[in-house]
Amino acid sequence: MPTRRGAPPPDPRPRLLHDAGALHQSGKLDEAARRYQVLLSIDPDHFEGLHMFGVLRAQQGALSEAAALLSRAIERNPTSAPAHNNLGMALNLAERHREAVAPLERAVALDPHNAIAWNSLGIALQGVERMAPALAAFERATVLKPDYVEALSNLGGALQSVGRYDEAMQTLERTLTLNPQFAEAHLNLGVVLHSLERRSEALSCFERTLSLDPHNLLAYAQIAGMHLETGDADEARRWYERALAIQPRNPRILYNIMQCGKVTAEHPHVARLEALARDPASLPDDQRVRLHFALGKAYADLRQDDRSFNHYVEGNTLKRSRIVYDLQQDLDLFRRVASVFSGEFVQARAAVGACSDRPVFVLGMMRSGSTLVEQILASHPAVAAGGERPDFDAAYREVRRELHLPATYPEAVPLLTDEQVRQVGERYIRRLEQAATRGAAVRITDKMPGNFSAIGFIHLALPNARIIHTVRDPIDTCLSCFSKLFAEPQPFTYDLRELGAYYRAYQQLMNHWRHVLPEGTVLEVRYEDVVADFEMQARGIVAYCGLPWNDACLAFHEHDRAIRTASQLQVRQPIYRTSVGRWRPAPELLRPLLEGLEDPAVNIERSLAT
């Protein structure tokens, strides 16, 4: 029937949106995209067109365009929880986690019952290393939707990353009960088992991951990393190369390959890294971070020191911009620890803890020689190497949780009775002994560097434990930290001034322990002394642990145990001097670090006095 003269033509927008949506749902993404584009050419501010076209572009991998479309959609309808959630998810996929936090927080505020949005928020928060709220977000998602396997797997992975291995294991086993074919849960379970030194079971999980998802790059990286831990750099490189064949332009994989030994001028992938560096804007931020650290390592090995340092500065600056970290919180913690653990308090609670003398704590700043000291001890037939263990903190949290203490560390410690302090020590011993590779070992090492902030509590709970503090030149230590991307969050290492201020506060806390603990409680081992007179220092370390000398400790580099630190290849070499007085940048480039190391505002002693 002909249209009456003067009647407006029908609005084409509803039909275009309907047709685009039908094509979108049926998987015909290119055809759907053309319909959305026609719709937006007619009405550039059409909310549903912008929203759904943004979702489609994210599905097609055009993540920057997707984020722009979804941001425009939110401008048209700021109260749309799905639009905020989809923008956050697109930003997460682009590894722009810091930007993703705000829209996802808005999404859960608008729709608190949306489990998917809570899970996405957890991913974003974990991406910026805000682990406590990330865990809370994942937990909220699993409460809202108990069979949500993606959120359960993410929760298990996050629990592992903060050292809560028992809870992580339970969560991931529950995930796999719900969906035995979920590759990501097998991967995360493997990481937990690996952390618990259950290596063969971990390897089975990673192999199972690849059987379900042959392109899972993280599974390749985990298997390669296990070979690197046992010193087989060639096999590690082969596994990384298999991953690189899947994604030849992935800087994460190239970064890992650079860690497999010294880079020479003939290295096949340096040119590939340099080509990627010529177009950094094509890479997500996290991959750009890896690119700069990979080139920093390559140029350092090639003795192009200025180029190396410039890339480390670029990589660290970008990494620091992507994480949320407040140095003042760490400085306040150290002040509170020193305030609680006064000389009078330590003396009043002396000798109340568990009587075991099996633990040997090796602690201090990262990159200060702690792995070398543990390797010397691990070469002794009476010593089992525990590696970096979160067990002391876990034992304390268990007791605190059972007592429902409202305070946290360190303020909760004075609230514990002598018996409860002893319980912390006993539970720690049980955990440590379960991890020991030599069940009958006289001593078991625990090489968690950050335990330096708990030395006073360790001494109360385990008065017979040995405590070895490794020390290295402050500038060498800090520059070595600055050149590493640590597997676990170490947010203070990505800015030279913050790194210097943290180191200064750590030094002051160690001075506090020297004053309040009985003489001889802590053995201080200087890295430079070990290098200068290795045998004398090794004998002193073994004697301090109450063990007879064994010549195997001189051949520490021949021990074949798995080593899970950034020093895993170095400690498989005989002792060498090249890391003493390492290359340093020009003074003007080093100034931020020196300012942090000398900052008078970072003064624990002064804060206690006032």
Coordinates of C-alpha atoms in Angstrom, one line a residue:
M1 CA 0.0 0.0 0.0
P2 CA 1.6 3.3 -1.0
T3 CA 2.7 5.7 1.8
R4 CA 0.4 8.6 2.3
R5 CA 1.6 11.9 0.9
G6 CA 3.5 13.7 3.7
A7 CA 4.0 10.7 6.1
P8 CA 7.6 10.3 7.4
P9 CA 9.6 7.3 6.1
P10 CA 9.9 4.4 8.6
D11 CA 12.9 4.6 11.0
P12 CA 15.5 2.2 9.7
R13 CA 17.4 1.9 13.0
P14 CA 15.3 -0.8 14.8
R15 CA 15.5 -3.1 11.8
L16 CA 19.3 -2.5 11.4
L17 CA 19.8 -3.2 15.1
H18 CA 17.6 -6.3 14.9
D19 CA 19.4 -7.7 11.8
A20 CA 22.9 -6.9 13.2
G21 CA 22.0 -8.6 16.5
A22 CA 20.7 -11.7 14.7
L23 CA 23.8 -12.0 12.6
H24 CA 26.0 -11.3 15.7
Q25 CA 24.3 -14.1 17.6
S26 CA 24.7 -16.6 14.8
G27 CA 28.4 -15.9 14.6
K28 CA 28.4 -14.0 11.3
L29 CA 30.6 -11.2 12.7
D30 CA 31.7 -9.5 9.5
E31 CA 28.1 -9.2 8.2
A32 CA 26.9 -8.0 11.6
A33 CA 29.7 -5.4 11.7
R34 CA 28.5 -3.9 8.4
R35 CA 25.0 -3.6 9.8
Y36 CA 26.3 -1.9 13.0
Q37 CA 28.4 0.5 10.9
V38 CA 25.3 1.5 8.8
L39 CA 23.3 2.0 11.9
L40 CA 26.0 4.3 13.4
S41 CA 26.4 6.2 10.1
I42 CA 22.7 7.1 10.5
D43 CA 22.9 7.7 14.3
P44 CA 26.5 8.0 15.6
D45 CA 25.3 8.2 19.2
H46 CA 23.0 5.2 19.1
F47 CA 23.6 3.5 22.5
E48 CA 22.8 -0.1 21.6
G49 CA 24.6 0.2 18.3
L50 CA 27.8 1.5 20.0
H51 CA 27.5 -1.0 22.8
M52 CA 27.0 -4.1 20.7
F53 CA 29.4 -3.1 18.0
G54 CA 32.0 -2.6 20.8
V55 CA 31.3 -6.1 22.0
L56 CA 31.7 -7.5 18.5
R57 CA 35.0 -5.7 17.9
A58 CA 36.3 -7.1 21.1
Q59 CA 35.4 -10.6 19.9
Q60 CA 37.3 -9.9 16.7
G61 CA 40.4 -8.8 18.7
A62 CA 40.2 -5.1 17.8
L63 CA 40.5 -4.2 21.4
S64 CA 41.4 -0.5 21.1
E65 CA 38.5 0.1 18.8
A66 CA 36.2 -1.9 21.1
A67 CA 37.2 0.2 24.1
A68 CA 36.6 3.4 22.2
L69 CA 33.1 2.3 21.1
L70 CA 32.1 1.1 24.6
S71 CA 33.4 4.3 26.1
R72 CA 31.1 6.3 23.7
A73 CA 28.2 4.0 24.6
I74 CA 28.7 4.7 28.3
E75 CA 28.7 8.5 27.6
R76 CA 25.2 7.9 26.1
N77 CA 24.0 5.8 29.0
P78 CA 26.2 6.1 32.1
T79 CA 23.9 3.8 34.2
S80 CA 24.3 0.7 32.0
A81 CA 26.0 -2.0 34.0
P82 CA 26.5 -4.3 31.0
A83 CA 28.3 -1.5 29.1
H84 CA 30.6 -0.8 32.0
N85 CA 31.3 -4.5 32.4
N86 CA 32.0 -5.0 28.7
L87 CA 34.4 -2.0 28.6
G88 CA 36.3 -3.5 31.6
M89 CA 36.4 -6.9 29.9
A90 CA 37.8 -5.4 26.7
L91 CA 40.4 -3.5 28.6
N92 CA 41.4 -6.6 30.5
L93 CA 41.8 -8.5 27.2
A94 CA 44.1 -5.7 26.1
E95 CA 46.0 -6.0 29.3
R96 CA 45.1 -2.4 30.2
H97 CA 44.1 -3.6 33.7
R98 CA 44.6 -0.3 35.5
E99 CA 42.1 1.4 33.1
A100 CA 39.7 -1.6 33.5
V101 CA 39.3 -1.2 37.3
A102 CA 37.1 2.0 37.3
P103 CA 34.4 0.7 34.8
L104 CA 34.3 -2.6 36.5
E105 CA 33.9 -1.1 39.9
R106 CA 31.1 1.0 38.4
A107 CA 29.6 -2.2 36.9
V108 CA 29.4 -4.0 40.3
A109 CA 28.1 -0.9 42.0
L110 CA 25.2 -0.7 39.4
D111 CA 24.6 -4.4 39.5
P112 CA 26.0 -6.0 42.7
H113 CA 24.6 -9.5 41.7
N114 CA 26.6 -9.8 38.4
A115 CA 29.1 -12.6 39.0
I116 CA 30.7 -12.0 35.7
A117 CA 31.5 -8.4 36.5
W118 CA 32.9 -9.4 39.9
N119 CA 35.2 -11.9 38.2
S120 CA 36.3 -9.3 35.6
L121 CA 37.0 -6.9 38.4
G122 CA 39.1 -9.5 40.2
I123 CA 41.2 -10.0 37.0
A124 CA 41.8 -6.2 36.7
L125 CA 42.7 -5.8 40.4
Q126 CA 45.1 -8.8 40.2
G127 CA 46.6 -7.2 37.1
V128 CA 47.6 -4.1 39.1
E129 CA 48.8 -6.3 42.0
R130 CA 46.0 -5.3 44.4
M131 CA 45.7 -8.8 45.7
A132 CA 43.4 -8.4 48.7
P133 CA 40.6 -6.7 46.8
A134 CA 41.2 -9.1 43.9
L135 CA 40.6 -12.1 46.2
A136 CA 37.5 -10.5 47.6
A137 CA 36.1 -9.9 44.1
F138 CA 36.8 -13.5 43.0
E139 CA 35.2 -14.8 46.2
R140 CA 32.1 -12.6 45.7
A141 CA 31.7 -14.0 42.1
T142 CA 31.8 -17.6 43.4
V143 CA 29.3 -16.8 46.2
L144 CA 26.9 -15.3 43.7
K145 CA 27.5 -18.3 41.2
P146 CA 28.9 -21.3 43.0
D147 CA 29.4 -23.3 39.8
Y148 CA 31.2 -20.5 38.0
V149 CA 34.4 -22.4 37.1
E150 CA 36.2 -19.4 35.5
A151 CA 35.9 -17.4 38.8
L152 CA 36.8 -20.5 40.9
S153 CA 39.9 -21.1 38.8
N154 CA 40.9 -17.4 39.0
L155 CA 40.4 -17.5 42.8
G156 CA 42.6 -20.6 43.0
G157 CA 45.3 -18.9 41.0
A158 CA 45.1 -15.7 43.1
L159 CA 45.3 -17.7 46.3
Q160 CA 48.4 -19.4 45.0
S161 CA 50.0 -16.1 44.2
V162 CA 49.7 -14.9 47.8
G163 CA 51.0 -18.2 49.2
R164 CA 47.7 -19.6 50.4
Y165 CA 48.4 -23.0 48.8
D166 CA 46.1 -25.2 50.8
E167 CA 43.0 -23.0 50.0
A168 CA 44.2 -22.7 46.4
M169 CA 44.4 -26.5 46.1
Q170 CA 40.9 -27.0 47.5
T171 CA 39.4 -24.3 45.2
L172 CA 41.0 -25.8 42.1
E173 CA 40.1 -29.3 42.9
R174 CA 36.5 -28.1 43.3
T175 CA 36.7 -26.4 39.9
L176 CA 37.9 -29.6 38.2
T177 CA 35.1 -31.6 39.9
L178 CA 32.6 -29.2 38.2
N179 CA 34.5 -29.3 34.9
P180 CA 37.3 -31.8 34.4
Q181 CA 38.0 -30.5 30.9
F182 CA 38.7 -26.9 32.0
A183 CA 42.3 -26.3 30.8
E184 CA 42.9 -23.2 32.8
A185 CA 42.1 -24.9 36.1
H186 CA 44.6 -27.7 35.3
L187 CA 47.2 -25.0 34.6
N188 CA 46.5 -23.2 37.9
L189 CA 46.5 -26.5 39.8
G190 CA 49.9 -27.3 38.3
V191 CA 51.3 -24.0 39.5
V192 CA 50.1 -24.7 43.0
L193 CA 51.7 -28.2 43.0
H194 CA 54.8 -26.7 41.6
S195 CA 54.9 -24.2 44.5
L196 CA 54.6 -27.1 46.9
E197 CA 57.6 -28.9 45.2
R198 CA 55.3 -31.7 43.9
R199 CA 57.0 -31.4 40.5
S200 CA 55.9 -34.6 38.8
E201 CA 52.3 -33.9 39.6
A202 CA 52.7 -30.3 38.4
L203 CA 54.2 -31.5 35.2
S204 CA 51.2 -33.8 34.6
C205 CA 48.9 -30.9 35.1
F206 CA 50.7 -28.8 32.5
E207 CA 50.7 -31.7 30.1
R208 CA 47.0 -32.1 30.6
T209 CA 46.5 -28.4 30.0
L210 CA 48.2 -28.7 26.6
S211 CA 46.2 -31.8 25.7
L212 CA 43.0 -29.7 26.2
D213 CA 44.4 -26.5 24.8
P214 CA 47.5 -27.1 22.6
H215 CA 48.0 -23.3 22.2
N216 CA 48.2 -22.5 25.9
L217 CA 51.4 -20.4 26.1
L218 CA 51.4 -20.4 29.9
A219 CA 51.6 -24.2 30.0
Y220 CA 54.6 -24.1 27.6
A221 CA 56.2 -21.5 29.8
Q222 CA 55.6 -23.5 33.0
I223 CA 57.2 -26.6 31.5
A224 CA 60.1 -24.6 30.2
G225 CA 60.6 -23.0 33.6
M226 CA 60.7 -26.3 35.3
H227 CA 63.6 -27.3 33.0
L228 CA 65.4 -24.0 33.7
E229 CA 65.0 -24.7 37.5
T230 CA 67.0 -27.9 37.1
G231 CA 69.7 -26.2 35.1
D232 CA 68.7 -27.6 31.7
A233 CA 68.6 -24.3 29.8
D234 CA 68.7 -26.0 26.4
E235 CA 65.6 -28.0 27.0
A236 CA 63.9 -24.9 28.5
R237 CA 64.8 -23.0 25.3
R238 CA 63.3 -25.7 23.2
W239 CA 59.9 -25.4 25.0
Y240 CA 59.9 -21.6 24.7
E241 CA 60.7 -22.0 21.0
R242 CA 57.6 -24.2 20.6
A243 CA 55.5 -21.4 22.2
L244 CA 57.2 -18.8 19.9
A245 CA 56.2 -20.9 16.9
I246 CA 52.6 -20.2 17.9
Q247 CA 53.0 -16.5 18.5
P248 CA 56.2 -15.3 16.9
R249 CA 55.7 -11.6 17.9
N250 CA 55.1 -12.3 21.6
P251 CA 57.6 -10.4 23.8
R252 CA 56.7 -12.5 26.8
I253 CA 58.1 -15.6 25.1
L254 CA 61.1 -13.7 23.8
Y255 CA 61.8 -12.4 27.3
N256 CA 61.8 -15.9 28.7
I257 CA 64.2 -17.1 26.0
M258 CA 66.6 -14.3 26.9
Q259 CA 66.7 -15.7 30.5
C260 CA 68.1 -19.1 29.2
G261 CA 71.7 -18.0 29.2
K262 CA 74.1 -15.4 28.0
V263 CA 73.0 -13.5 24.9
T264 CA 75.7 -13.3 22.2
A265 CA 75.9 -11.2 19.1
E266 CA 74.7 -14.2 17.1
H267 CA 71.6 -14.7 19.1
P268 CA 68.7 -15.3 16.6
H269 CA 66.1 -13.3 18.4
V270 CA 67.8 -10.0 19.3
A271 CA 66.9 -8.6 15.8
R272 CA 63.3 -9.7 16.3
L273 CA 63.2 -7.8 19.6
E274 CA 64.7 -4.7 18.0
A275 CA 62.1 -4.9 15.2
L276 CA 59.3 -5.0 17.8
A277 CA 60.9 -2.0 19.6
R278 CA 60.5 0.0 16.5
D279 CA 56.7 -0.3 16.7
P280 CA 56.0 -0.4 20.5
A281 CA 52.5 1.1 20.1
S282 CA 51.3 -2.1 18.4
L283 CA 51.9 -4.0 21.7
P284 CA 49.8 -4.0 24.9
D285 CA 51.5 -2.4 27.9
D286 CA 52.4 -5.7 29.6
Q287 CA 54.1 -7.0 26.5
R288 CA 56.0 -3.7 26.1
V289 CA 57.3 -4.2 29.6
R290 CA 58.6 -7.6 28.7
L291 CA 60.1 -6.2 25.5
H292 CA 62.1 -3.6 27.4
F293 CA 63.3 -6.1 30.0
A294 CA 64.3 -8.6 27.3
L295 CA 66.3 -5.9 25.5
G296 CA 67.8 -4.8 28.8
K297 CA 69.0 -8.3 29.5
A298 CA 70.3 -8.8 25.9
Y299 CA 72.3 -5.5 25.8
A300 CA 73.7 -6.1 29.3
D301 CA 75.1 -9.4 28.1
L302 CA 76.4 -7.7 25.0
R303 CA 78.1 -5.1 27.3
Q304 CA 76.1 -2.3 25.7
D305 CA 75.4 -1.0 29.2
D306 CA 73.9 2.4 28.5
R307 CA 71.4 0.9 26.0
S308 CA 70.6 -1.8 28.6
F309 CA 70.0 0.7 31.4
N310 CA 67.8 2.8 29.2
H311 CA 65.6 -0.2 28.4
Y312 CA 65.4 -1.1 32.0
V313 CA 64.3 2.4 32.9
E314 CA 61.6 2.3 30.1
G315 CA 60.4 -1.2 31.3
N316 CA 60.3 -0.3 34.9
T317 CA 58.6 3.0 34.3
L318 CA 55.9 1.3 32.3
K319 CA 55.5 -1.5 34.8
R320 CA 55.2 1.0 37.7
S321 CA 52.5 3.0 35.8
R322 CA 50.4 -0.2 35.6
I323 CA 50.3 -1.2 39.3
V324 CA 48.8 0.4 42.4
Y325 CA 51.4 0.7 45.1
D326 CA 51.8 2.9 48.2
L327 CA 55.4 2.8 49.5
Q328 CA 54.2 4.6 52.6
Q329 CA 52.2 1.5 53.6
D330 CA 55.4 -0.6 53.7
L331 CA 57.3 2.1 55.6
D332 CA 54.5 2.3 58.1
L333 CA 54.5 -1.5 58.5
F334 CA 58.3 -1.4 59.3
R335 CA 57.7 1.3 61.9
R336 CA 54.9 -0.6 63.5
V337 CA 56.9 -3.8 63.6
A338 CA 59.8 -2.0 65.3
S339 CA 57.4 -0.3 67.8
V340 CA 55.7 -3.6 68.8
F341 CA 58.9 -5.7 69.0
S342 CA 60.7 -3.5 71.6
G343 CA 63.6 -4.9 73.5
E344 CA 61.3 -5.2 76.6
F345 CA 58.7 -7.2 74.7
V346 CA 61.2 -9.6 73.1
Q347 CA 62.8 -10.2 76.5
A348 CA 59.5 -10.7 78.3
R349 CA 58.4 -13.4 75.8
A350 CA 61.8 -15.2 75.4
A351 CA 61.9 -19.0 75.1
V352 CA 58.1 -19.5 75.0
G353 CA 58.1 -20.9 71.4
A354 CA 58.4 -24.4 69.9
C355 CA 61.7 -26.1 70.7
S356 CA 62.6 -27.4 67.2
D357 CA 66.1 -26.5 65.9
R358 CA 65.4 -27.8 62.3
P359 CA 64.6 -24.5 60.5
V360 CA 67.2 -22.3 59.0
F361 CA 65.8 -19.0 57.8
V362 CA 67.7 -17.3 55.0
L363 CA 66.4 -13.8 54.5
G364 CA 67.1 -10.2 53.5
M365 CA 66.6 -8.2 50.3
M366 CA 66.2 -10.0 47.0
R367 CA 69.4 -10.3 44.9
S368 CA 71.6 -10.2 48.0
G369 CA 73.0 -13.8 47.8
S370 CA 70.3 -15.7 49.6
T371 CA 70.1 -18.3 46.9
L372 CA 73.8 -18.9 47.0
V373 CA 73.7 -19.4 50.8
E374 CA 70.8 -21.8 50.5
Q375 CA 72.6 -23.7 47.7
I376 CA 75.8 -24.1 49.9
L377 CA 73.6 -25.5 52.7
A378 CA 71.6 -27.7 50.4
S379 CA 74.8 -29.4 49.2
H380 CA 75.3 -30.7 52.8
P381 CA 73.8 -34.2 53.2
A382 CA 72.1 -33.2 56.5
V383 CA 70.2 -30.3 55.0
A384 CA 67.0 -30.2 53.0
A385 CA 66.3 -27.0 50.9
G386 CA 62.8 -25.7 51.3
G387 CA 63.1 -22.7 48.9
E388 CA 60.9 -19.7 49.3
R389 CA 58.2 -20.7 51.7
P390 CA 55.2 -18.7 52.9
D391 CA 54.7 -21.2 55.8
F392 CA 55.5 -18.9 58.7
D393 CA 52.9 -16.3 57.7
A394 CA 50.4 -19.1 56.9
A395 CA 50.9 -20.7 60.4
Y396 CA 50.4 -17.3 62.0
R397 CA 47.3 -16.6 60.0
E398 CA 45.8 -20.0 60.9
V399 CA 46.2 -19.3 64.6
R400 CA 44.9 -15.7 64.3
R401 CA 41.9 -16.9 62.3
E402 CA 41.0 -19.5 64.8
L403 CA 41.2 -17.0 67.6
H404 CA 39.2 -14.4 65.7
L405 CA 41.7 -11.7 66.5
P406 CA 40.6 -8.4 65.1
A407 CA 44.2 -7.0 64.8
T408 CA 46.7 -7.9 62.1
Y409 CA 50.4 -8.2 62.1
P410 CA 52.2 -6.9 64.1
E411 CA 49.6 -5.6 66.6
A412 CA 48.1 -9.1 67.0
V413 CA 51.3 -10.7 68.3
P414 CA 51.1 -9.2 71.8
L415 CA 47.5 -10.5 72.1
L416 CA 48.8 -14.1 71.7
T417 CA 49.4 -16.2 74.9
D418 CA 52.7 -18.0 75.3
E419 CA 50.9 -21.2 74.3
Q420 CA 49.5 -19.6 71.1
V421 CA 52.9 -18.3 70.2
R422 CA 54.2 -21.9 70.6
Q423 CA 51.4 -23.1 68.4
V424 CA 52.5 -20.8 65.6
G425 CA 56.0 -22.3 65.8
E426 CA 54.7 -25.9 65.9
R427 CA 52.3 -25.4 62.9
Y428 CA 55.2 -23.9 61.0
I429 CA 57.4 -26.9 61.7
R430 CA 54.7 -29.3 60.5
R431 CA 54.3 -27.3 57.2
L432 CA 58.1 -27.1 56.7
E433 CA 58.7 -30.8 57.3
Q434 CA 56.0 -31.7 54.8
A435 CA 57.9 -29.8 52.2
A436 CA 61.3 -31.3 53.0
T437 CA 62.8 -33.3 50.1
R438 CA 65.0 -35.2 52.7
G439 CA 62.7 -36.4 55.4
A440 CA 65.5 -37.2 57.8
A441 CA 67.3 -33.9 57.3
V442 CA 68.8 -32.3 60.5
R443 CA 68.1 -28.8 59.1
I444 CA 65.6 -27.5 56.6
T445 CA 66.0 -24.1 54.9
D446 CA 63.4 -21.5 54.3
K447 CA 64.5 -18.8 51.9
M448 CA 61.6 -16.3 51.9
P449 CA 63.4 -13.0 51.6
G450 CA 60.6 -10.9 53.1
N451 CA 60.7 -12.8 56.4
F452 CA 63.2 -10.0 57.5
S453 CA 60.1 -8.1 58.7
A454 CA 59.1 -10.9 61.0
I455 CA 62.5 -11.8 62.6
G456 CA 61.4 -10.9 66.1
F457 CA 58.2 -13.0 65.8
I458 CA 60.2 -15.9 64.3
H459 CA 62.6 -15.7 67.3
L460 CA 59.7 -15.8 69.8
A461 CA 57.9 -18.7 68.0
L462 CA 61.1 -20.7 67.2
P463 CA 63.8 -19.6 69.6
N464 CA 66.2 -22.3 68.4
A465 CA 65.9 -21.6 64.7
R466 CA 68.9 -20.4 62.8
I467 CA 68.5 -17.0 61.0
I468 CA 70.9 -16.0 58.3
H469 CA 70.7 -12.5 56.9
T470 CA 72.3 -12.0 53.5
V471 CA 73.7 -8.6 52.7
R472 CA 75.2 -7.1 49.5
D473 CA 76.3 -3.6 48.5
P474 CA 73.1 -1.5 48.5
I475 CA 73.6 -0.1 45.0
D476 CA 74.5 -3.5 43.5
T477 CA 71.4 -5.0 45.3
C478 CA 69.1 -2.3 44.1
L479 CA 70.3 -2.2 40.5
S480 CA 70.1 -6.0 40.4
C481 CA 66.5 -5.8 41.6
F482 CA 65.8 -3.0 39.0
S483 CA 66.9 -5.4 36.2
K484 CA 64.5 -8.2 37.1
L485 CA 60.8 -8.9 36.5
F486 CA 60.0 -10.9 39.6
A487 CA 57.4 -13.7 39.4
E488 CA 55.7 -12.6 42.6
P489 CA 54.6 -9.0 43.3
Q490 CA 57.6 -6.8 44.3
P491 CA 56.1 -3.4 43.6
F492 CA 58.8 -1.3 45.3
T493 CA 61.4 -2.4 42.7
Y494 CA 60.0 -0.6 39.7
D495 CA 61.0 3.0 40.7
L496 CA 64.6 3.8 41.6
R497 CA 63.6 6.3 44.3
E498 CA 61.0 4.1 45.9
L499 CA 63.5 1.2 45.7
G500 CA 66.1 3.3 47.5
A501 CA 63.7 4.4 50.2
Y502 CA 62.5 0.8 50.7
Y503 CA 66.1 -0.4 51.1
R504 CA 66.9 2.3 53.6
A505 CA 63.8 1.3 55.7
Y506 CA 64.8 -2.3 55.5
Q507 CA 68.3 -1.5 56.7
Q508 CA 66.9 0.4 59.6
L509 CA 64.6 -2.4 60.6
M510 CA 67.6 -4.8 60.5
N511 CA 69.4 -2.4 62.8
H512 CA 66.5 -2.6 65.1
W513 CA 66.7 -6.4 65.2
R514 CA 70.4 -6.2 66.0
H515 CA 69.6 -4.0 69.1
V516 CA 66.6 -5.9 70.5
L517 CA 67.5 -9.6 69.8
P518 CA 70.1 -11.6 71.8
E519 CA 73.6 -11.5 70.4
G520 CA 74.2 -14.3 67.9
T521 CA 70.5 -14.7 67.0
V522 CA 71.1 -13.7 63.4
L523 CA 74.2 -14.5 61.3
E524 CA 75.0 -11.8 58.8
V525 CA 76.6 -13.0 55.6
R526 CA 78.0 -10.4 53.2
Y527 CA 78.0 -11.5 49.5
E528 CA 81.3 -9.7 48.9
D529 CA 82.9 -11.7 51.7
V530 CA 81.6 -14.9 50.3
V531 CA 83.1 -14.1 46.9
A532 CA 86.4 -12.9 48.4
D533 CA 87.0 -16.0 50.6
F534 CA 84.4 -18.6 49.7
E535 CA 85.6 -21.6 51.8
M536 CA 86.0 -19.6 55.0
Q537 CA 82.5 -18.1 54.7
A538 CA 81.0 -21.5 53.7
R539 CA 82.6 -23.1 56.8
G540 CA 81.2 -20.3 59.0
I541 CA 77.7 -20.7 57.6
V542 CA 77.7 -24.5 58.1
A543 CA 79.2 -24.2 61.6
Y544 CA 76.5 -21.6 62.6
C545 CA 73.9 -24.2 61.6
G546 CA 75.4 -26.6 64.1
L547 CA 76.6 -29.1 61.4
P548 CA 79.9 -30.7 60.8
W549 CA 81.8 -29.6 57.7
N550 CA 81.3 -31.4 54.5
D551 CA 83.4 -30.8 51.3
A552 CA 80.3 -31.1 49.2
C553 CA 79.4 -27.5 50.2
L554 CA 82.4 -26.3 48.2
A555 CA 80.9 -27.9 45.0
F556 CA 77.5 -26.2 45.6
H557 CA 77.2 -25.5 41.8
E558 CA 77.1 -29.2 41.1
H559 CA 74.0 -29.8 43.2
D560 CA 71.1 -30.8 40.9
R561 CA 68.1 -29.6 43.0
A562 CA 65.4 -27.4 41.4
I563 CA 66.0 -23.7 42.1
R564 CA 63.0 -21.3 41.7
T565 CA 64.6 -17.9 41.8
A566 CA 66.1 -15.4 39.3
S567 CA 69.5 -16.7 40.3
Q568 CA 68.8 -20.2 39.1
L569 CA 71.5 -20.3 36.4
Q570 CA 74.1 -18.2 38.3
V571 CA 74.3 -20.6 41.3
R572 CA 75.0 -23.5 39.0
Q573 CA 78.4 -21.9 38.2
P574 CA 81.5 -21.8 40.4
I575 CA 81.8 -18.7 42.5
Y576 CA 82.6 -15.6 40.4
R577 CA 83.4 -11.9 41.1
T578 CA 81.7 -10.2 38.1
S579 CA 78.6 -9.2 40.1
V580 CA 80.7 -7.4 42.7
G581 CA 80.8 -3.7 41.9
R582 CA 78.6 -4.2 38.8
W583 CA 78.4 -1.6 36.1
R584 CA 76.6 1.5 37.2
P585 CA 75.0 4.2 35.1
A586 CA 76.1 7.8 35.1
P587 CA 75.6 9.6 38.5
E588 CA 72.8 11.8 37.1
L589 CA 70.9 8.7 36.1
L590 CA 71.5 7.1 39.5
R591 CA 70.4 10.1 41.5
P592 CA 66.9 9.0 42.2
L593 CA 68.2 5.8 43.8
L594 CA 70.7 7.7 45.9
E595 CA 68.1 10.1 47.0
G596 CA 65.9 7.3 48.2
L597 CA 68.8 5.6 50.0
E598 CA 69.7 8.9 51.8
D599 CA 66.2 10.3 52.4
P600 CA 66.0 11.5 56.0
A601 CA 62.2 11.2 56.0
V602 CA 62.6 7.4 55.9
N603 CA 63.7 7.0 59.5
I604 CA 62.3 4.3 61.7
E605 CA 64.4 5.3 64.7
R606 CA 63.2 8.9 64.6
S607 CA 59.6 7.9 64.3
L608 CA 59.9 5.6 67.4
A609 CA 61.6 8.4 69.4
T610 CA 58.8 10.9 68.6

